[in-house]
Short mmCIF file of C-alpha atoms in Angstrom, two decimals:
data_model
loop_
_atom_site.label_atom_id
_atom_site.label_comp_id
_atom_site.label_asym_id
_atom_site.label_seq_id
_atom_site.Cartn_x
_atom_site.Cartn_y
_atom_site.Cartn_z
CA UNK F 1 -4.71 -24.57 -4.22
CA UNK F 2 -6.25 -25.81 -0.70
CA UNK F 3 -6.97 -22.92 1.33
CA UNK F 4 -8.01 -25.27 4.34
CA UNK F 5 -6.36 -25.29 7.75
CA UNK F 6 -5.26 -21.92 6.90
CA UNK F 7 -4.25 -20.24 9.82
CA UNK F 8 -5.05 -16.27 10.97
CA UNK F 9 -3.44 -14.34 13.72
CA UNK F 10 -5.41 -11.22 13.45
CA UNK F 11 -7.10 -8.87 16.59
CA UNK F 12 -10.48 -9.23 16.13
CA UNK F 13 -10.68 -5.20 16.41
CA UNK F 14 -8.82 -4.11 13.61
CA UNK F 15 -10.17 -3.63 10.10
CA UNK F 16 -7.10 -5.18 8.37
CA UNK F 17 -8.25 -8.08 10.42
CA UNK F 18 -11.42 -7.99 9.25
CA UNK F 19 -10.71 -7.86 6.03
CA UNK F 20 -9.72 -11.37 5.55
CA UNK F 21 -12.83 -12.29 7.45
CA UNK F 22 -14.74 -10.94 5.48
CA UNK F 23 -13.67 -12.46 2.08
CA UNK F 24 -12.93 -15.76 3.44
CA UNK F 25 -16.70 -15.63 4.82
CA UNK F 26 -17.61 -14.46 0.45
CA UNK F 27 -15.60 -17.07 -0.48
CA UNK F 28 -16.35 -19.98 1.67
CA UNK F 29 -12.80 -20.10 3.05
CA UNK F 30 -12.15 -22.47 6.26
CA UNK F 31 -9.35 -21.06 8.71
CA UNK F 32 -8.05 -21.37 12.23
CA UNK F 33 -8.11 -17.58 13.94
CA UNK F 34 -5.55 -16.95 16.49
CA UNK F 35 -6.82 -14.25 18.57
CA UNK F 36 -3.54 -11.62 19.07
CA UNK F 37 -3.83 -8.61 21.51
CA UNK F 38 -2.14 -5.75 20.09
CA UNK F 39 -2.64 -3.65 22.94
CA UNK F 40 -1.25 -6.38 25.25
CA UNK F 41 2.04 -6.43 23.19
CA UNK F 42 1.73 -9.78 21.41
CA UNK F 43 2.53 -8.93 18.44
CA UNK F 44 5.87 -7.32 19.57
CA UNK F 45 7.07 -10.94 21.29
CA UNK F 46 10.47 -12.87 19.79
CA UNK F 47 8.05 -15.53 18.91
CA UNK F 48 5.81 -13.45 17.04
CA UNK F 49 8.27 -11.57 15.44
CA UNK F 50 10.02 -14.87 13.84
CA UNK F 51 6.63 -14.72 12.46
CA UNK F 52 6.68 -11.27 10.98
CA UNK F 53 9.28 -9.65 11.56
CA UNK F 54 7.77 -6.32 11.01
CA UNK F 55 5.06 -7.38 13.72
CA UNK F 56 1.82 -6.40 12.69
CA UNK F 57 -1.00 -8.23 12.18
CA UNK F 58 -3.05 -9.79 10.54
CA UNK F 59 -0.62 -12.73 9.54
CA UNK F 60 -1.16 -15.62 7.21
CA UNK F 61 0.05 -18.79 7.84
CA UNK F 62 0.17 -21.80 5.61
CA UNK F 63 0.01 -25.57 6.56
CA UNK F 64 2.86 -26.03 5.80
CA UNK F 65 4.15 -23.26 8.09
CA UNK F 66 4.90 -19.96 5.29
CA UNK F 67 3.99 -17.02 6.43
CA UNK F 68 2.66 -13.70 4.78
CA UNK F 69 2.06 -10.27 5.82
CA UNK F 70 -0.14 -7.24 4.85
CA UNK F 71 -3.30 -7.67 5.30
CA UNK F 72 -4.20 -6.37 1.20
CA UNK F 73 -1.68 -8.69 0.34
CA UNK F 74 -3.35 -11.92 1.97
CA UNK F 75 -6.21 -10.90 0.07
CA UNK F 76 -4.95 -11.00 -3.31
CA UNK F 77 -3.13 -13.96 -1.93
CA UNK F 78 -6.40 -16.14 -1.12
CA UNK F 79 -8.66 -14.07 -3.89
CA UNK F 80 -5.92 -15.16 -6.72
CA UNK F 81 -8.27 -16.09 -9.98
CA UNK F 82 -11.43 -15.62 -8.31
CA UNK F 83 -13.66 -12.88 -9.25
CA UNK F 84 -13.11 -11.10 -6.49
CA UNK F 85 -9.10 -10.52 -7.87
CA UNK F 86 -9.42 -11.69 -11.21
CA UNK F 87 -9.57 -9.92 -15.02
CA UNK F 88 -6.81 -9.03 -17.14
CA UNK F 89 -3.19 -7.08 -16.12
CA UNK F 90 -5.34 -4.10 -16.14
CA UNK F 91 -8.61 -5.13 -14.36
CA UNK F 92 -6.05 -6.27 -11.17
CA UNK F 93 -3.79 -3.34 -11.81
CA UNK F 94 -7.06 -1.17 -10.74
CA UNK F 95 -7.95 -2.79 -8.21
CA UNK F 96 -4.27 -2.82 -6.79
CA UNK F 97 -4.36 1.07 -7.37
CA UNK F 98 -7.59 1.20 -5.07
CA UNK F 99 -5.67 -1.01 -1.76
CA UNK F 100 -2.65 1.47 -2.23
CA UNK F 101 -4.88 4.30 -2.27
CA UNK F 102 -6.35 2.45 1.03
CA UNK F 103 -3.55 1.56 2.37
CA UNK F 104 -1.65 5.52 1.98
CA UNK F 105 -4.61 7.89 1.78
CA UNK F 106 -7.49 6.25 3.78
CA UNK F 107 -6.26 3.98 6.60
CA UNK F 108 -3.45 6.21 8.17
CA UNK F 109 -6.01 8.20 8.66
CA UNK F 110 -9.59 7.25 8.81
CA UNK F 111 -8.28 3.79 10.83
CA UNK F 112 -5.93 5.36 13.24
CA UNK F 113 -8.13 8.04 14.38
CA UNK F 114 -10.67 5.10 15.44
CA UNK F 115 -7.48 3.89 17.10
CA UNK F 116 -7.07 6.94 19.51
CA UNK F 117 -10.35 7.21 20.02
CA UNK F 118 -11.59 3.84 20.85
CA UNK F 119 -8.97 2.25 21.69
CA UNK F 120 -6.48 4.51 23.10
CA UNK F 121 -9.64 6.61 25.26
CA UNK F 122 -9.08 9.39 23.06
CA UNK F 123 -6.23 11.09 25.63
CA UNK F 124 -5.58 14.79 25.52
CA UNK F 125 -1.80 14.07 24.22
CA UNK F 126 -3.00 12.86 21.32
CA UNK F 127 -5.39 15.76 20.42
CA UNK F 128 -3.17 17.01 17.83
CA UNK F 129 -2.35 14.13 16.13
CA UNK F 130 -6.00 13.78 15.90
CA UNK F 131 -6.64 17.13 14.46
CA UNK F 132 -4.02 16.62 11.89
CA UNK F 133 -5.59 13.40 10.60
CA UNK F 134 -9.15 15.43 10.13
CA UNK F 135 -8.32 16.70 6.44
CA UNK F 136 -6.93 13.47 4.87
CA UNK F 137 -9.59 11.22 6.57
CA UNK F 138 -11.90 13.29 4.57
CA UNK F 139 -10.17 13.99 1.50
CA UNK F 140 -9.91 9.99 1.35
CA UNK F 141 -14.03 9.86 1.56
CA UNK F 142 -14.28 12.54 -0.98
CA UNK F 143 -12.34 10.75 -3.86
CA UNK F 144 -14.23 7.29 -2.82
CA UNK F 145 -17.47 9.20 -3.30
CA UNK F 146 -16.66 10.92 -6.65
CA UNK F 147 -15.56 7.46 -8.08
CA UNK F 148 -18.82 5.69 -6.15
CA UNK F 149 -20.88 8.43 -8.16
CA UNK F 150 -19.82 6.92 -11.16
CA UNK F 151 -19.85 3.24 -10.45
CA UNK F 152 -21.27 0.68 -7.65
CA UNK F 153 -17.95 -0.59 -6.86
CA UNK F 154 -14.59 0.81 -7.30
CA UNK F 155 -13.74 -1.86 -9.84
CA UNK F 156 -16.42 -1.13 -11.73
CA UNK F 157 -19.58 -2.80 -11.37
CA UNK F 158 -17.81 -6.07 -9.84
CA UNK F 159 -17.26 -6.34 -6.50
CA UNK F 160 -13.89 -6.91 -5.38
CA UNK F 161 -11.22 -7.00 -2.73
CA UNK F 162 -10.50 -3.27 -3.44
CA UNK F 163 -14.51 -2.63 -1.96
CA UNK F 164 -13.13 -5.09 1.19
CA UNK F 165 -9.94 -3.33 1.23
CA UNK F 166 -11.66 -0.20 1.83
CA UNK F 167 -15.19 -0.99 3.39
CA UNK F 168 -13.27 -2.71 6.38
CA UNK F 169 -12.51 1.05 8.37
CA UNK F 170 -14.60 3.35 6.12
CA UNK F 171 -17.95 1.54 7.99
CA UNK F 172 -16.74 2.24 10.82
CA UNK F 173 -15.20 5.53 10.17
CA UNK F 174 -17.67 7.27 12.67
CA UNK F 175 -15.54 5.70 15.71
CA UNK F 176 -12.75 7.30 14.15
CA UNK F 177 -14.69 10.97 14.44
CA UNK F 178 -16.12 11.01 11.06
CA UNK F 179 -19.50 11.57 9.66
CA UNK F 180 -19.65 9.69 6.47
CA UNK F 181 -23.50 10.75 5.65
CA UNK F 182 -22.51 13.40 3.45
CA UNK F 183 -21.03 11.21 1.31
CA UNK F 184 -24.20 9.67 -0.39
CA UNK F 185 -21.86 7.25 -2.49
CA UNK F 186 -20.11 5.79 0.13
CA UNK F 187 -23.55 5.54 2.18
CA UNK F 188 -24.74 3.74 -0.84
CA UNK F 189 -21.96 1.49 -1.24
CA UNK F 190 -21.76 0.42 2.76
CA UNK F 191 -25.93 -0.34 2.37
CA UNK F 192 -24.91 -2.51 -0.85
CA UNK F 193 -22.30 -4.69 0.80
CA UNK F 194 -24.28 -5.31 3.80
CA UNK F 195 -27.15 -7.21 1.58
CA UNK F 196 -24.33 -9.16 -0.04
CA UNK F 197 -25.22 -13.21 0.23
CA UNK F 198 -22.11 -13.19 1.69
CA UNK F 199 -21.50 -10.46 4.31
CA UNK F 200 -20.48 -10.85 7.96
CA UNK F 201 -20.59 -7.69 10.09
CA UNK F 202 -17.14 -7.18 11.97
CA UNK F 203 -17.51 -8.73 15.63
CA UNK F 204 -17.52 -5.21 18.05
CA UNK F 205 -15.84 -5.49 20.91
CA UNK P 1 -0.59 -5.80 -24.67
CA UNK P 2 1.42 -2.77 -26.59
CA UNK P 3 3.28 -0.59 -24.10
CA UNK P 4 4.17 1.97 -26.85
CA UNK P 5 2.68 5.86 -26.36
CA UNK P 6 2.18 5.27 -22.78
CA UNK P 7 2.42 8.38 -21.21
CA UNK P 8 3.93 8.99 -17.78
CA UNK P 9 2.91 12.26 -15.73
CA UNK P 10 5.67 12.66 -13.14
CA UNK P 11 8.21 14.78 -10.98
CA UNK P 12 11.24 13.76 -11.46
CA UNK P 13 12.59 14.49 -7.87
CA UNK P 14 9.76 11.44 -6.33
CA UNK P 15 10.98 8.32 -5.87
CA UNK P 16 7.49 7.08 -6.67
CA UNK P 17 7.55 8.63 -10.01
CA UNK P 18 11.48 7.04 -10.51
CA UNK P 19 10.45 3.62 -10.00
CA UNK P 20 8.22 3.16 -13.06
CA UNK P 21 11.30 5.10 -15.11
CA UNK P 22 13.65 2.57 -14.15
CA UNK P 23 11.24 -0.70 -14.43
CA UNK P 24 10.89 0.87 -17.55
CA UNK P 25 14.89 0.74 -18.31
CA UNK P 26 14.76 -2.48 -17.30
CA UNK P 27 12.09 -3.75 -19.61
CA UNK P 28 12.82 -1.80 -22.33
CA UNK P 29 9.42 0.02 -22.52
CA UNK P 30 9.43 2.92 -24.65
CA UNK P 31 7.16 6.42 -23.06
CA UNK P 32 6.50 9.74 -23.00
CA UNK P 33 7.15 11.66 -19.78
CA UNK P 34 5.29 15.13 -18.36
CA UNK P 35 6.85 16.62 -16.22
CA UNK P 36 4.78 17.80 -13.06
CA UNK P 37 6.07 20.28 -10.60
CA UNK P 38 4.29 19.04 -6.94
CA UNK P 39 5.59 21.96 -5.57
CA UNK P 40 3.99 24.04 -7.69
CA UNK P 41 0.49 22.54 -7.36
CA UNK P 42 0.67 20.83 -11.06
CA UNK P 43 -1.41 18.22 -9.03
CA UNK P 44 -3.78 20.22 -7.85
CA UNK P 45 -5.27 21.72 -11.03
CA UNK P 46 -8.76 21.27 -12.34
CA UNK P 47 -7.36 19.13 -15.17
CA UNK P 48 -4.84 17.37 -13.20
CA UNK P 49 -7.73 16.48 -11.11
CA UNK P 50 -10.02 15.26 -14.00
CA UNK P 51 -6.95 12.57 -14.68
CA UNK P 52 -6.63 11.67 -11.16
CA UNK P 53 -9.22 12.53 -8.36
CA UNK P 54 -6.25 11.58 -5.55
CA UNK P 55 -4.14 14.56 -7.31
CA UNK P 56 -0.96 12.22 -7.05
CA UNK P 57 1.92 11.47 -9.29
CA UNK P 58 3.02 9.33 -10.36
CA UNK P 59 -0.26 8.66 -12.83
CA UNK P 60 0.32 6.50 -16.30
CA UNK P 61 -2.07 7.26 -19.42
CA UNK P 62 -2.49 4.57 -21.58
CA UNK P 63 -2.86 5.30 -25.79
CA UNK P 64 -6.98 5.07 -25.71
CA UNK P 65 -6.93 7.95 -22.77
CA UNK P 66 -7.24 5.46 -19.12
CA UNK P 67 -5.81 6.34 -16.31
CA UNK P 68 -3.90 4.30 -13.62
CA UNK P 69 -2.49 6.00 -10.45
CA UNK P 70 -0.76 4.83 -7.80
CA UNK P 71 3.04 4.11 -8.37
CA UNK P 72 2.57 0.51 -7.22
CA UNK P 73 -0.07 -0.32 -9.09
CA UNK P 74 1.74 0.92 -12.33
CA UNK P 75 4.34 -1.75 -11.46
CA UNK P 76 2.18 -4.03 -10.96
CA UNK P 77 0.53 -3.60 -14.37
CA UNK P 78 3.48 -2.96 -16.43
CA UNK P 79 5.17 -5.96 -15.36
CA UNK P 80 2.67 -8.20 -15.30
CA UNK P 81 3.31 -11.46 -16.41
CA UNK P 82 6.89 -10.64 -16.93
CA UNK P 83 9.79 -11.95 -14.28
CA UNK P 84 9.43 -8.78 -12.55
CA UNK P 85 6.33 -9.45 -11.35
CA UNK P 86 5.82 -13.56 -12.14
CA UNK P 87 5.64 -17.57 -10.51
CA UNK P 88 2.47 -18.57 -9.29
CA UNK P 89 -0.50 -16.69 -6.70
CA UNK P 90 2.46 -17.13 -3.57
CA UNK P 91 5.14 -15.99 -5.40
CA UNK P 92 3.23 -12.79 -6.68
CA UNK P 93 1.46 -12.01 -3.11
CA UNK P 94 4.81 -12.30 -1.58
CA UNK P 95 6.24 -9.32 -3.44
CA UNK P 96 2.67 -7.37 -2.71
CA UNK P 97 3.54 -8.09 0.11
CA UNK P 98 6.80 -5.59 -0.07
CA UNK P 99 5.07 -3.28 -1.85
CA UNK P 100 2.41 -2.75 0.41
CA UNK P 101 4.77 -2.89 3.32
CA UNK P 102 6.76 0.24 1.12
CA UNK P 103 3.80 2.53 0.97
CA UNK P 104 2.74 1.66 4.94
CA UNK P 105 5.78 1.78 7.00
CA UNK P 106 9.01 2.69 4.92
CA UNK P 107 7.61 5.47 2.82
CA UNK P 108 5.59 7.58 5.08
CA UNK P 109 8.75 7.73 6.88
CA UNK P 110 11.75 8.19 4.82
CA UNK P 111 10.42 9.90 1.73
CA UNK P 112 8.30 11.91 3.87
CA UNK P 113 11.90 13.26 6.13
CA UNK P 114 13.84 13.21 2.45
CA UNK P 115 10.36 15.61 1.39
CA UNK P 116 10.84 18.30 4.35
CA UNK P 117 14.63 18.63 4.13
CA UNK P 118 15.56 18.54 0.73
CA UNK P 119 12.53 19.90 -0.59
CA UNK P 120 10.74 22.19 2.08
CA UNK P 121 14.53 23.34 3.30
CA UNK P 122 14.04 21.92 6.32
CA UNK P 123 12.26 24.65 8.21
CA UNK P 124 11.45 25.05 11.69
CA UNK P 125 8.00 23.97 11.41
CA UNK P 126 8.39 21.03 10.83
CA UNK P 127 11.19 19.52 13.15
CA UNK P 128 8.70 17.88 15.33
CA UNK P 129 7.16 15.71 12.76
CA UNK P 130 10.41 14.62 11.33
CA UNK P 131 11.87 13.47 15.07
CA UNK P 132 8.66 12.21 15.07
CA UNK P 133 9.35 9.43 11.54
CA UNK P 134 12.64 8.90 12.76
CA UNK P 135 11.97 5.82 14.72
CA UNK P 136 9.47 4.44 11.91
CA UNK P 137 12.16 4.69 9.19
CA UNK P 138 15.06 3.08 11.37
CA UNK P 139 12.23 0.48 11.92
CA UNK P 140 11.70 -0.03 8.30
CA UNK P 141 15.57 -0.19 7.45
CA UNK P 142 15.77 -2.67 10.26
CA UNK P 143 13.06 -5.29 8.91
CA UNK P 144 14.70 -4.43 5.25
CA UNK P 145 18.12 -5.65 6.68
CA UNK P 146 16.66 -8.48 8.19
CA UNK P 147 15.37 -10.11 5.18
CA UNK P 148 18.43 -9.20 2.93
CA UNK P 149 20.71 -11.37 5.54
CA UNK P 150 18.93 -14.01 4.18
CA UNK P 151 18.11 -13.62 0.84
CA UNK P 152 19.57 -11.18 -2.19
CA UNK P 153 16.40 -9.79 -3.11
CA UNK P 154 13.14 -9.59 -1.11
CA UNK P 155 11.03 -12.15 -2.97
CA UNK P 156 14.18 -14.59 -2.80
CA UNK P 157 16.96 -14.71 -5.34
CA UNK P 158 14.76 -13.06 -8.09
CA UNK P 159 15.19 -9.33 -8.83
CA UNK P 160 11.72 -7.87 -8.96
CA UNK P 161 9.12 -4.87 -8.54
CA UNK P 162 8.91 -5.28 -4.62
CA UNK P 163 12.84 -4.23 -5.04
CA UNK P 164 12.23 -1.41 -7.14
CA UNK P 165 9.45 -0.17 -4.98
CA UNK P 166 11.99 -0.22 -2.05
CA UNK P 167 15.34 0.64 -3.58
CA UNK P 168 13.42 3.95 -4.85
CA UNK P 169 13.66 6.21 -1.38
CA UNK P 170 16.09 3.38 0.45
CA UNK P 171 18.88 4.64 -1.98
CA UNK P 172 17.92 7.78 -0.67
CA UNK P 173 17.61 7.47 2.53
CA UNK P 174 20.72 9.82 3.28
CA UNK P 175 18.99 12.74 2.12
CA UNK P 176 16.27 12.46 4.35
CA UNK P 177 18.97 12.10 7.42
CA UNK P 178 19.04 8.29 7.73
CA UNK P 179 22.28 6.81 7.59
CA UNK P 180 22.15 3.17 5.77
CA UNK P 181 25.67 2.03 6.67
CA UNK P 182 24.99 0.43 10.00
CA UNK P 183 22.01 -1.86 7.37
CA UNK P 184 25.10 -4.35 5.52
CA UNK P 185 22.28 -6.08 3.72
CA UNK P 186 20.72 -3.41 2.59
CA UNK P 187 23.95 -1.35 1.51
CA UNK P 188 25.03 -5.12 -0.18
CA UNK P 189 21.27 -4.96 -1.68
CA UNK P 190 21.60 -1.12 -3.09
CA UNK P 191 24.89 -2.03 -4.98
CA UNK P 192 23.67 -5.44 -6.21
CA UNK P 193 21.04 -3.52 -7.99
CA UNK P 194 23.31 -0.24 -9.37
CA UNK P 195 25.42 -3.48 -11.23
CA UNK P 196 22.18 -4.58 -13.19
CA UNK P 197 22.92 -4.03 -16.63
CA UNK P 198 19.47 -2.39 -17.20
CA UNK P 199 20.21 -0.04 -14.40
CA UNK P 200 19.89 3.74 -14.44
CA UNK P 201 20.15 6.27 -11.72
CA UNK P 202 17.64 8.67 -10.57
CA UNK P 203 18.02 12.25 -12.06
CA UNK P 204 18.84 14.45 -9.02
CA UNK P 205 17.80 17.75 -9.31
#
């Protein structure tokens, strides 16, 4: 499968974005990025949305012009047989169960408090929704740590795209309001992907 | 890979834990159920916790004592390789693709509204948040509909997990105050599957 001339609409921001960057850099993975402003609306346009009709980003799109959504999804998409997604039905099965967990129990909380703060300004109106998100930002750390305790990567001692899946907002999680130092297996595990051959930090804005 | 003496720890009023029992109808896999009372903090135990750190059902226990949470996941594994969950790295990321779209923006709204009324009785409390997931589940329905216009099931004309992840709370939806009717795809959807021949219905309780 030729993964060149790929094409990536993704803000260069957000963590789901990142994630693709971030394996594609592991995996030696050409693409074209499309820079999309989610704060500007761009993602919400009729063109965009005959895109993805769901309009989020980041979006995958084939030469030959398919398109697919979900930023976990790409990556088992473009990590297919590698070893970053690869094993038997029950190695990828646990992995899988490790980019739900991300995508229900960590990043509706962890990434969208990051969201109000840095991006939105952090405005009084949204104070409480902020407060609310406190518990199961942390709760989400706490499980990653007791399973990090055990192994250096939450497939095991592979790493995978369920360690992208969830290093892409929990290294940033103190813009988001939360002090991950406590956690000395998740501190671990963020030191250990950093000296990775092939890591690229996320580009701040 | 045997899928005798799997066991299945579940409540069987989540449409989480009723989409592994009817993939299961549908392939003919043979298990043993626990029931688990959420509302009664079965998940929140010490050994409940041992099984799975998240505290979430459903959670499947294979013969030699693993443990795979994560009701997407489960699907994943049990029907892998099987035409549930088959063709080639496109075809498979394109029903992840549903799947993670399910547990990000369809059921944090729906199940979540279908959780406080029929569950929590509705109570005072918490008439903010669900006003507040109304607009996220109409979304959801809306990008459901969209793709059902154009194809009978959502990774083409193949029945597979991504539709069992949705149909679980979308057949639902009613009970957590969203009317489907206006949706004709998805309504046309919802009885296409109820005809399968491997078909059963959740148990209401």
């Amino acid at each position: 499968m030729s993964k060149d001339k790929l094409k990536i609409y993704g803000d260069g921001r957000s963590g789901n974005c990142y994630k693709l960057q971030l394996l594609c850099a592991e995996m030696n993975i050409s693409f074209d990025w499309i820079e999309v402003d989610i704060l500007a609306g761009d993602t919400r346009t009729p063109e965009f949305l005959t895109r993805n009709p769901n309009g989020r980003i980041p979006l995958l799109e084939l030469p030959d012009g398919r398109h697919l959504a979900e930023s976990n999804a790409i990556l088992c998409y473009l990590a297919d047989g590698s070893e970053f997604f690869g094993g038997d039905a029950w190695d990828r099965a646990n992995i899988l169960q490790w980019m739900f967990f991300e995508q229900y129990s960590h990043e509706p909380y962890i990434a969208t408090s990051r969201f109000i703060i840095k991006y939105l300004g952090n405005p009084p109106a949204k104070q409480s929704d902020l407060q609310q998100k406190k518990a199961g930002g942390e709760s989400a750390l706490q499980v990653m740590d007791q399973k990090l305790s055990k192994s250096d990567y939450f497939a095991g001692d592979r790493f995978t795209i369920a360690d992208i899946a969830l290093f892409a907002y929990t290294h940033v999680a103190d813009e988001g309001g939360f002090d991950v130092s406590p956690y000395s297996g998740v501190v671990d595990w963020i030191k250990r992907i950093r000296r990775r051959p092939g890591f690229i930090p996320m580009v701040k804005k």
